[in-house]
PDB file of C-alpha atoms in Angstrom:
ATOM      1  CA  MET A  12     192.327  68.109  79.296  1.00  0.00           C
ATOM      2  CA  THR A  13     189.214  67.471  81.390  1.00  0.00           C
ATOM      3  CA  THR A  14     185.569  66.955  80.604  1.00  0.00           C
ATOM      4  CA  GLN A  15     182.668  68.115  82.717  1.00  0.00           C
ATOM      5  CA  THR A  16     179.248  66.568  83.325  1.00  0.00           C
ATOM      6  CA  ALA A  17     176.307  68.364  84.898  1.00  0.00           C
ATOM      7  CA  ALA A  18     176.541  68.599  88.699  1.00  0.00           C
ATOM      8  CA  PHE A  19     179.896  66.781  88.813  1.00  0.00           C
ATOM      9  CA  ALA A  20     183.419  68.021  89.400  1.00  0.00           C
ATOM     10  CA  PRO A  21     185.752  68.014  86.398  1.00  0.00           C
ATOM     11  CA  VAL A  22     186.744  64.502  85.339  1.00  0.00           C
ATOM     12  CA  PRO A  23     190.191  63.845  83.889  1.00  0.00           C
ATOM     13  CA  ALA A  24     189.921  62.777  80.250  1.00  0.00           C
ATOM     14  CA  GLY A  25     190.049  59.024  79.859  1.00  0.00           C
ATOM     15  CA  ASN A  26     189.082  58.278  83.469  1.00  0.00           C
ATOM     16  CA  PRO A  27     187.716  54.710  83.177  1.00  0.00           C
ATOM     17  CA  VAL A  28     185.781  54.902  86.461  1.00  0.00           C
ATOM     18  CA  LEU A  29     183.891  58.050  85.603  1.00  0.00           C
ATOM     19  CA  ARG A  30     183.582  57.508  81.848  1.00  0.00           C
ATOM     20  CA  VAL A  31     179.957  56.725  82.720  1.00  0.00           C
ATOM     21  CA  PRO A  32     178.952  59.153  85.486  1.00  0.00           C
ATOM     22  CA  PRO A  33     177.492  57.848  88.752  1.00  0.00           C
ATOM     23  CA  ALA A  34     173.722  57.603  88.946  1.00  0.00           C
ATOM     24  CA  ALA A  35     171.707  60.396  90.474  1.00  0.00           C
ATOM     25  CA  PRO A  36     171.492  59.987  94.272  1.00  0.00           C
ATOM     26  CA  ALA A  37     167.789  59.045  94.227  1.00  0.00           C
ATOM     27  CA  ASP A  38     168.403  56.419  91.536  1.00  0.00           C
ATOM     28  CA  ALA A  39     171.394  55.060  93.429  1.00  0.00           C
ATOM     29  CA  ALA A  40     169.410  54.900  96.680  1.00  0.00           C
ATOM     30  CA  ALA A  41     166.643  52.932  94.947  1.00  0.00           C
ATOM     31  CA  TYR A  42     169.146  50.549  93.358  1.00  0.00           C
ATOM     32  CA  PHE A  43     171.020  49.865  96.598  1.00  0.00           C
ATOM     33  CA  ALA A  44     167.791  49.456  98.568  1.00  0.00           C
ATOM     34  CA  ALA A  45     166.660  46.903  95.997  1.00  0.00           C
ATOM     35  CA  SER A  46     170.007  45.128  96.231  1.00  0.00           C
ATOM     36  CA  LEU A  47     169.566  44.742  99.992  1.00  0.00           C
ATOM     37  CA  ALA A  48     166.162  43.145  99.379  1.00  0.00           C
ATOM     38  CA  PHE A  49     167.858  40.459  97.249  1.00  0.00           C
ATOM     39  CA  HIS A  50     171.119  39.844  99.126  1.00  0.00           C
ATOM     40  CA  ALA A  51     172.308  38.979 102.615  1.00  0.00           C
ATOM     41  CA  ASP A  52     175.874  39.238 103.873  1.00  0.00           C
ATOM     42  CA  VAL A  53     177.630  36.174 105.340  1.00  0.00           C
ATOM     43  CA  SER A  54     178.298  38.062 108.582  1.00  0.00           C
ATOM     44  CA  ASP A  55     174.666  39.105 108.906  1.00  0.00           C
ATOM     45  CA  VAL A  56     173.478  35.524 108.352  1.00  0.00           C
ATOM     46  CA  ALA A  57     175.969  34.280 110.961  1.00  0.00           C
ATOM     47  CA  ALA A  58     174.851  36.950 113.449  1.00  0.00           C
ATOM     48  CA  ALA A  59     171.169  36.107 112.924  1.00  0.00           C
ATOM     49  CA  LEU A  60     171.846  32.384 113.405  1.00  0.00           C
ATOM     50  CA  ALA A  61     173.930  33.042 116.534  1.00  0.00           C
ATOM     51  CA  THR A  62     171.241  35.266 118.044  1.00  0.00           C
ATOM     52  CA  ALA A  63     168.611  32.639 117.254  1.00  0.00           C
ATOM     53  CA  ALA A  64     170.724  29.970 118.972  1.00  0.00           C
ATOM     54  CA  GLU A  65     171.240  32.169 122.045  1.00  0.00           C
ATOM     55  CA  THR A  66     167.598  33.146 122.416  1.00  0.00           C
ATOM     56  CA  GLY A  67     165.994  29.909 121.283  1.00  0.00           C
ATOM     57  CA  ALA A  68     163.948  31.838 118.745  1.00  0.00           C
ATOM     58  CA  GLY A  69     164.259  31.104 115.058  1.00  0.00           C
ATOM     59  CA  PRO A  70     166.277  33.428 112.819  1.00  0.00           C
ATOM     60  CA  GLY A  71     163.174  34.317 110.794  1.00  0.00           C
ATOM     61  CA  PHE A  72     164.473  32.544 107.685  1.00  0.00           C
ATOM     62  CA  VAL A  73     165.629  29.130 106.566  1.00  0.00           C
ATOM     63  CA  LEU A  74     169.152  28.806 105.194  1.00  0.00           C
ATOM     64  CA  VAL A  75     169.417  26.591 102.107  1.00  0.00           C
ATOM     65  CA  ASP A  76     172.608  25.085 100.719  1.00  0.00           C
ATOM     66  CA  SER A  77     171.953  24.639  97.008  1.00  0.00           C
ATOM     67  CA  ARG A  78     175.130  22.673  96.234  1.00  0.00           C
ATOM     68  CA  SER A  79     175.520  19.014  95.289  1.00  0.00           C
ATOM     69  CA  THR A  80     175.507  16.205  97.847  1.00  0.00           C
ATOM     70  CA  GLN A  81     179.270  15.817  97.428  1.00  0.00           C
ATOM     71  CA  ALA A  82     179.778  19.529  98.180  1.00  0.00           C
ATOM     72  CA  TRP A  83     177.360  19.379 101.156  1.00  0.00           C
ATOM     73  CA  GLU A  84     179.298  16.465 102.648  1.00  0.00           C
ATOM     74  CA  GLN A  85     182.570  18.348 102.163  1.00  0.00           C
ATOM     75  CA  GLY A  86     181.239  21.048 104.491  1.00  0.00           C
ATOM     76  CA  HIS A  87     178.133  23.144 105.090  1.00  0.00           C
ATOM     77  CA  VAL A  88     176.751  25.803 107.397  1.00  0.00           C
ATOM     78  CA  PRO A  89     175.366  24.280 110.613  1.00  0.00           C
ATOM     79  CA  GLY A  90     171.575  24.291 110.550  1.00  0.00           C
ATOM     80  CA  ALA A  91     171.313  24.736 106.792  1.00  0.00           C
ATOM     81  CA  VAL A  92     168.856  22.688 104.775  1.00  0.00           C
ATOM     82  CA  HIS A  93     170.355  20.786 101.855  1.00  0.00           C
ATOM     83  CA  LEU A  94     168.338  21.401  98.702  1.00  0.00           C
ATOM     84  CA  PRO A  95     170.357  21.155  95.481  1.00  0.00           C
ATOM     85  CA  THR A  96     169.149  23.515  92.781  1.00  0.00           C
ATOM     86  CA  ALA A  97     168.141  20.657  90.475  1.00  0.00           C
ATOM     87  CA  ASP A  98     165.874  19.257  93.218  1.00  0.00           C
ATOM     88  CA  ILE A  99     164.015  22.497  93.993  1.00  0.00           C
ATOM     89  CA  PRO A 100     161.006  21.775  91.747  1.00  0.00           C
ATOM     90  CA  ARG A 101     160.602  18.311  93.286  1.00  0.00           C
ATOM     91  CA  LEU A 102     161.500  18.883  96.961  1.00  0.00           C
ATOM     92  CA  ALA A 103     161.010  22.544  97.893  1.00  0.00           C
ATOM     93  CA  ALA A 104     157.378  22.151  98.984  1.00  0.00           C
ATOM     94  CA  ALA A 105     158.300  19.254 101.284  1.00  0.00           C
ATOM     95  CA  LEU A 106     161.286  21.039 102.871  1.00  0.00           C
ATOM     96  CA  LEU A 107     160.288  24.721 102.952  1.00  0.00           C
ATOM     97  CA  ASP A 108     157.412  26.808 104.256  1.00  0.00           C
ATOM     98  CA  ARG A 109     156.308  29.459 101.749  1.00  0.00           C
ATOM     99  CA  ASP A 110     155.630  31.838 104.655  1.00  0.00           C
ATOM    100  CA  VAL A 111     159.257  31.762 105.848  1.00  0.00           C
ATOM    101  CA  PRO A 112     161.876  33.668 103.852  1.00  0.00           C
ATOM    102  CA  VAL A 113     164.696  31.602 102.375  1.00  0.00           C
ATOM    103  CA  VAL A 114     168.377  32.531 102.190  1.00  0.00           C
ATOM    104  CA  VAL A 115     170.351  30.452  99.686  1.00  0.00           C
ATOM    105  CA  TYR A 116     174.055  29.909  99.259  1.00  0.00           C
ATOM    106  CA  CYS A 117     176.361  27.986  96.970  1.00  0.00           C
ATOM    107  CA  TRP A 118     180.165  27.866  96.739  1.00  0.00           C
ATOM    108  CA  GLY A 119     181.186  31.511  96.562  1.00  0.00           C
ATOM    109  CA  PRO A 120     181.361  34.730  94.601  1.00  0.00           C
ATOM    110  CA  GLY A 121     182.770  32.989  91.540  1.00  0.00           C
ATOM    111  CA  CYS A 122     179.712  30.742  91.333  1.00  0.00           C
ATOM    112  CA  ASN A 123     176.185  31.699  90.331  1.00  0.00           C
ATOM    113  CA  GLY A 124     174.597  28.532  91.709  1.00  0.00           C
ATOM    114  CA  ALA A 125     172.897  30.452  94.518  1.00  0.00           C
ATOM    115  CA  THR A 126     171.503  32.877  91.957  1.00  0.00           C
ATOM    116  CA  ARG A 127     170.038  29.974  89.972  1.00  0.00           C
ATOM    117  CA  ALA A 128     168.601  28.454  93.159  1.00  0.00           C
ATOM    118  CA  ALA A 129     167.150  31.809  94.236  1.00  0.00           C
ATOM    119  CA  HIS A 130     165.562  32.199  90.806  1.00  0.00           C
ATOM    120  CA  ALA A 131     164.041  28.709  90.995  1.00  0.00           C
ATOM    121  CA  LEU A 132     162.674  29.352  94.490  1.00  0.00           C
ATOM    122  CA  ALA A 133     161.308  32.794  93.636  1.00  0.00           C
ATOM    123  CA  SER A 134     159.686  31.349  90.514  1.00  0.00           C
ATOM    124  CA  ALA A 135     158.041  28.748  92.752  1.00  0.00           C
ATOM    125  CA  GLY A 136     156.603  31.455  95.009  1.00  0.00           C
ATOM    126  CA  TYR A 137     159.184  31.696  97.808  1.00  0.00           C
ATOM    127  CA  ARG A 138     160.569  34.943  99.209  1.00  0.00           C
ATOM    128  CA  VAL A 139     164.301  34.540  98.841  1.00  0.00           C
ATOM    129  CA  LYS A 140     167.648  36.247  99.332  1.00  0.00           C
ATOM    130  CA  GLU A 141     171.075  35.165  98.168  1.00  0.00           C
ATOM    131  CA  MET A 142     173.895  34.952 100.738  1.00  0.00           C
ATOM    132  CA  LEU A 143     176.761  36.849  99.135  1.00  0.00           C
ATOM    133  CA  GLY A 144     180.113  35.096  99.367  1.00  0.00           C
ATOM    134  CA  GLY A 145     178.607  31.642  99.814  1.00  0.00           C
ATOM    135  CA  MET A 146     180.399  28.820 101.559  1.00  0.00           C
ATOM    136  CA  GLU A 147     183.791  30.232 100.630  1.00  0.00           C
ATOM    137  CA  TYR A 148     183.284  33.441 102.597  1.00  0.00           C
ATOM    138  CA  TRP A 149     181.496  31.637 105.416  1.00  0.00           C
ATOM    139  CA  ILE A 150     184.702  29.691 105.997  1.00  0.00           C
ATOM    140  CA  ARG A 151     187.036  32.612 105.200  1.00  0.00           C
ATOM    141  CA  GLU A 152     185.281  34.791 107.775  1.00  0.00           C
ATOM    142  CA  GLY A 153     185.986  32.147 110.423  1.00  0.00           C
ATOM    143  CA  PHE A 154     182.493  30.761 110.995  1.00  0.00           C
ATOM    144  CA  ALA A 155     181.986  27.125 112.002  1.00  0.00           C
ATOM    145  CA  HIS A 156     181.030  24.594 109.359  1.00  0.00           C
ATOM    146  CA  GLU A 157     180.032  20.954 109.567  1.00  0.00           C
ATOM    147  CA  THR A 158     181.958  18.236 107.739  1.00  0.00           C
ATOM    148  CA  ALA A 159     181.936  14.439 107.750  1.00  0.00           C
ATOM    149  CA  ASP A 160     184.532  14.686 110.554  1.00  0.00           C
ATOM    150  CA  GLY A 161     182.450  17.027 112.731  1.00  0.00           C
ATOM    151  CA  THR A 162     182.386  20.771 113.223  1.00  0.00           C
ATOM    152  CA  GLU A 163     185.381  22.753 112.005  1.00  0.00           C
ATOM    153  CA  ARG A 164     186.348  26.394 112.253  1.00  0.00           C
ATOM    154  CA  ARG A 165     189.278  28.082 110.567  1.00  0.00           C
ATOM    155  CA  PRO A 166     190.810  31.364 111.665  1.00  0.00           C
ATOM    156  CA  ALA A 167     189.280  34.362 109.927  1.00  0.00           C
ATOM    157  CA  ASP A 168     191.125  35.550 106.842  1.00  0.00           C
ATOM    158  CA  PRO A 169     192.272  39.120 107.642  1.00  0.00           C
ATOM    159  CA  LEU A 170     191.327  40.103 104.081  1.00  0.00           C
ATOM    160  CA  THR A 171     187.673  39.300 104.811  1.00  0.00           C
ATOM    161  CA  ALA A 172     187.224  40.099 108.508  1.00  0.00           C
ATOM    162  CA  PRO A 173     189.066  42.314 110.984  1.00  0.00           C
ATOM    163  CA  VAL A 174     191.437  40.443 113.257  1.00  0.00           C
ATOM    164  CA  GLY A 175     190.094  40.221 116.817  1.00  0.00           C
ATOM    165  CA  ALA A 176     186.772  41.963 116.096  1.00  0.00           C
ATOM    166  CA  ASP A 177     183.293  40.517 116.485  1.00  0.00           C
ATOM    167  CA  ASP A 178     182.098  42.064 113.222  1.00  0.00           C
ATOM    168  CA  CYS A 179     183.356  44.134 110.317  1.00  0.00           C
ATOM    169  CA  GLY A 180     181.536  47.275 111.419  1.00  0.00           C
ATOM    170  CA  CYS A 181     179.677  47.578 108.120  1.00  0.00           C
TER     171      CYS A 181
END
């Protein structure tokens, strides 16, 4: 037995994916455009930082690590500014320029620390994006990170980045 919704092909009864039909294309386009205004991909952040390093021009944003000091010392993205979420109200004005967009990250997709930091920064008047994947995906995608022992780089995890490619092609 199948059910039918307007403008959609028949859906098998009990299909958990299509139990709620997809949004209309215009609504979906608006939603995904909005999502891109709030989020940045790890690979895109890495590419922007690499281009900035090659050209000597800034990336057009400041990257903020919102984790604790202990986490920062364990490893962080080179060039990031350390601003723990709890310190944003006290230190943001001294460390950040309100005219420069901010990209924040925390541990990874299982952590909403970057979301909390982005909320605090946006509430304080900063234009902000969250780096999806956080430090976990930065490392898993094979990008360099700084630790107390110097700069480290692990091989890219083939589940997060294509082997031997410069980018994922997204």
